[in-house]
Coordinates of C-alpha atoms and ligand atoms in Angstrom, one line a residue:
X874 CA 0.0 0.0 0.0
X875 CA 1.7 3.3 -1.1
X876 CA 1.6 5.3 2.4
X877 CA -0.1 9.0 2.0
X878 CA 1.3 12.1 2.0
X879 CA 0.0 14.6 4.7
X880 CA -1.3 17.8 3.9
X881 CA -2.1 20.0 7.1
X882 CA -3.5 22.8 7.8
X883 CA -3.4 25.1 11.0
X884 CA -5.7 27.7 11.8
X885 CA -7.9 30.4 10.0
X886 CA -7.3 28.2 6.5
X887 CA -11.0 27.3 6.7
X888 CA -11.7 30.8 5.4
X889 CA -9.6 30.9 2.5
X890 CA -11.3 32.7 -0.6
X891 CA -12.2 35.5 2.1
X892 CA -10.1 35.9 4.3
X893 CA -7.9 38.7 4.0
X894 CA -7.5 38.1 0.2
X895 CA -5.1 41.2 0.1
X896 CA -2.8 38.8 1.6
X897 CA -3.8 35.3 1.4
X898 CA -6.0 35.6 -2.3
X899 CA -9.3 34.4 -3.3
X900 CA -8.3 30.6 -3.3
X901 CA -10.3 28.3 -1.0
X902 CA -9.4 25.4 0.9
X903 CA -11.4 23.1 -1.0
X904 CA -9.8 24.3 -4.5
X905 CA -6.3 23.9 -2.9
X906 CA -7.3 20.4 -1.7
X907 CA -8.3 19.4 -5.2
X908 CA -4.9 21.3 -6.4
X909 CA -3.4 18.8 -3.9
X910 CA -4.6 15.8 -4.7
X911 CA -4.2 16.9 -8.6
X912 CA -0.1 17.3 -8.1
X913 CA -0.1 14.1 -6.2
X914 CA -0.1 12.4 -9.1
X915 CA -1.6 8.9 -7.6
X916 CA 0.1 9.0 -4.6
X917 CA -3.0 9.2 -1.5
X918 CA -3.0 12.2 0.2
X919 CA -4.6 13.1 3.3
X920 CA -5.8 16.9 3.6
X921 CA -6.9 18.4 7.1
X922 CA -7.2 21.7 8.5
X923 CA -8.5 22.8 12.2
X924 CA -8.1 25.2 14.3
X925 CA -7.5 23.2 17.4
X926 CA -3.7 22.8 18.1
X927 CA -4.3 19.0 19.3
X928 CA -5.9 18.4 16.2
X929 CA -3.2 18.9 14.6
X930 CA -0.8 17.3 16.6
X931 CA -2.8 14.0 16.5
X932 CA -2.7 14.0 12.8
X933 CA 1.2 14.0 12.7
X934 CA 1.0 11.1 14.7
X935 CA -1.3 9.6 12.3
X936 CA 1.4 10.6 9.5
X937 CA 4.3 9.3 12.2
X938 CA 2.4 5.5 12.3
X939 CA 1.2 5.7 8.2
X940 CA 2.5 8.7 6.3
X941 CA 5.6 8.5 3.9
X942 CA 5.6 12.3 3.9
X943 CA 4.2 15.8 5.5
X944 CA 3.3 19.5 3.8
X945 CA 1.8 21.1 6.9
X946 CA 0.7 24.9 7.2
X947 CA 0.5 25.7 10.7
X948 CA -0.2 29.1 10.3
X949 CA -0.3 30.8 13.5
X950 CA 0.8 27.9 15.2
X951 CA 4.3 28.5 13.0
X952 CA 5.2 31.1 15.8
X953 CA 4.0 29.8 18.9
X954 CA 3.4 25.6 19.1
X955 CA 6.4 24.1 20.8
X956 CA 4.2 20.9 21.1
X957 CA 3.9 21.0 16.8
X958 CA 7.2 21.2 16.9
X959 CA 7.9 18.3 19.6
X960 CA 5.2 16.1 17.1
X961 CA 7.2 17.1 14.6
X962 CA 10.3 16.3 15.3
X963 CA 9.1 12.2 16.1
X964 CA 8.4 11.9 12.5
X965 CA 11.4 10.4 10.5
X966 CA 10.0 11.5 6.4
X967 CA 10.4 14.6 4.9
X968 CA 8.4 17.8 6.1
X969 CA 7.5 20.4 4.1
X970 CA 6.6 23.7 5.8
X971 CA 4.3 25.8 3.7
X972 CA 3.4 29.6 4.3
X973 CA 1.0 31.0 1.8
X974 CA 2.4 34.7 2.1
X975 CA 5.7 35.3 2.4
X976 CA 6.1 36.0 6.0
X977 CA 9.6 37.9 5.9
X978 CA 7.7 40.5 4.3
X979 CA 5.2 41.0 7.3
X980 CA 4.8 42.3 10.5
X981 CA 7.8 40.9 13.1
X982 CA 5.6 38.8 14.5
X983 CA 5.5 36.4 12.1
X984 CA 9.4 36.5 11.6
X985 CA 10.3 33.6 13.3
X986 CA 8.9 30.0 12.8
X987 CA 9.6 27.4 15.2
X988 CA 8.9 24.7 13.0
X989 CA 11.4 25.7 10.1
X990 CA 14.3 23.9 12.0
X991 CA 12.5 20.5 11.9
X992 CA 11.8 20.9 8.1
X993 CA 13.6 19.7 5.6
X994 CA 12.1 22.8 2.9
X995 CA 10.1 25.8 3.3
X996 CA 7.8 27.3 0.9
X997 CA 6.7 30.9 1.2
X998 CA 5.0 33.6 -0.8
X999 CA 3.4 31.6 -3.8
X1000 CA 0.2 31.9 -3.0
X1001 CA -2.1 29.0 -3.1
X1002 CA 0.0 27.6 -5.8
X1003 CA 2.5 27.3 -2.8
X1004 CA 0.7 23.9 -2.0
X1005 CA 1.3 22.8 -5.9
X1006 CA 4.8 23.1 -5.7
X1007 CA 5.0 21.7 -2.1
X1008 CA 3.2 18.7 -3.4
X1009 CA 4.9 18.1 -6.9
X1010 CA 8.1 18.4 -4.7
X1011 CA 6.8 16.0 -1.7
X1012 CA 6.8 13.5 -4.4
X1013 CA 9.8 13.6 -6.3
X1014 CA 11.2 13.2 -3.4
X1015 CA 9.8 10.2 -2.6
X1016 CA 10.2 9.0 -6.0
Ligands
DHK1255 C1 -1.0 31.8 7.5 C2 -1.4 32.4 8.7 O1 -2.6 32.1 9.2 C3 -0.6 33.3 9.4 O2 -0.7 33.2 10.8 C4 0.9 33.1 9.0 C5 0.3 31.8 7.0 C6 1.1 33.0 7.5 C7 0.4 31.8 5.5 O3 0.9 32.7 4.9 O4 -0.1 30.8 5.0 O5 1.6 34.1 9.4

């Protein structure tokens, strides 16, 4: 059985398409799912999103017992979960950490992810199409 790549999303995603579109654009969750599964190219994928921090961390430890691989947003989370990052760190695949805007170019606040030192990549500033490339990438590299 060809184990699934992880897609996961933190919180706030759920209103993608209109939330703050000056920012995050008019693409919604559910067209950046299908975008997902699209780039997978075969491979399963499971795609979450909540905004519950435990949530979150219990599907990493899905991913840690049955995923080959993890994209994961954790939006807010990026800046303040040590617990993420502990979940993170148990899983031995690649992780790629995805930010929809690049967050360099925001307020300081959003400056400094935790989780970028547990990842093997991190994709910033494309947009939706962020999750494409994460994907397409997630892939190769597990060939
Ligand atoms: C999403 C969020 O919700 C913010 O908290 C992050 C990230 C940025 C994004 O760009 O996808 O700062």
């Amino acid at each position: 059985m060809t184990k699934p790549i992880f897609v996961i999303n933190g919180p706030n995603l759920n209103r993608l398409g209109k939330r703050e579109p000056e920012i995050y654009g008019t693409t919604t969750l559910a067209e950046i799912e299908a975008m997902c599964r699209k780039a997978a190219s075969g491979r399963p994928i499971r795609f979450h999103q909540s905004n519950a921090e435990h949530e979150i961390i219990g599907w990493v430890h899905d991913a840690i017992d049955e995923g080959a691989g993890i994209v994961i947003n954790p939006a807010a989370f990026s800046f303040t979960s040590i617990a993420i990052l502990d979940a993170l760190k148990m899983f031995p695949g690649p992780i790629i950490e995805l930010h929809i805007s690049n967050v360099h170019k925001r307020e300081a606040v959003y400056h400094h992810s935790l989780m970028s030192a547990v990842a093997t990549a991190v994709i910033m500033g494309l947009g939706a199409d962020g999750y494409r490339a994460a994907v397409e990438a997630m892939v190769r590299r597990l060939g």
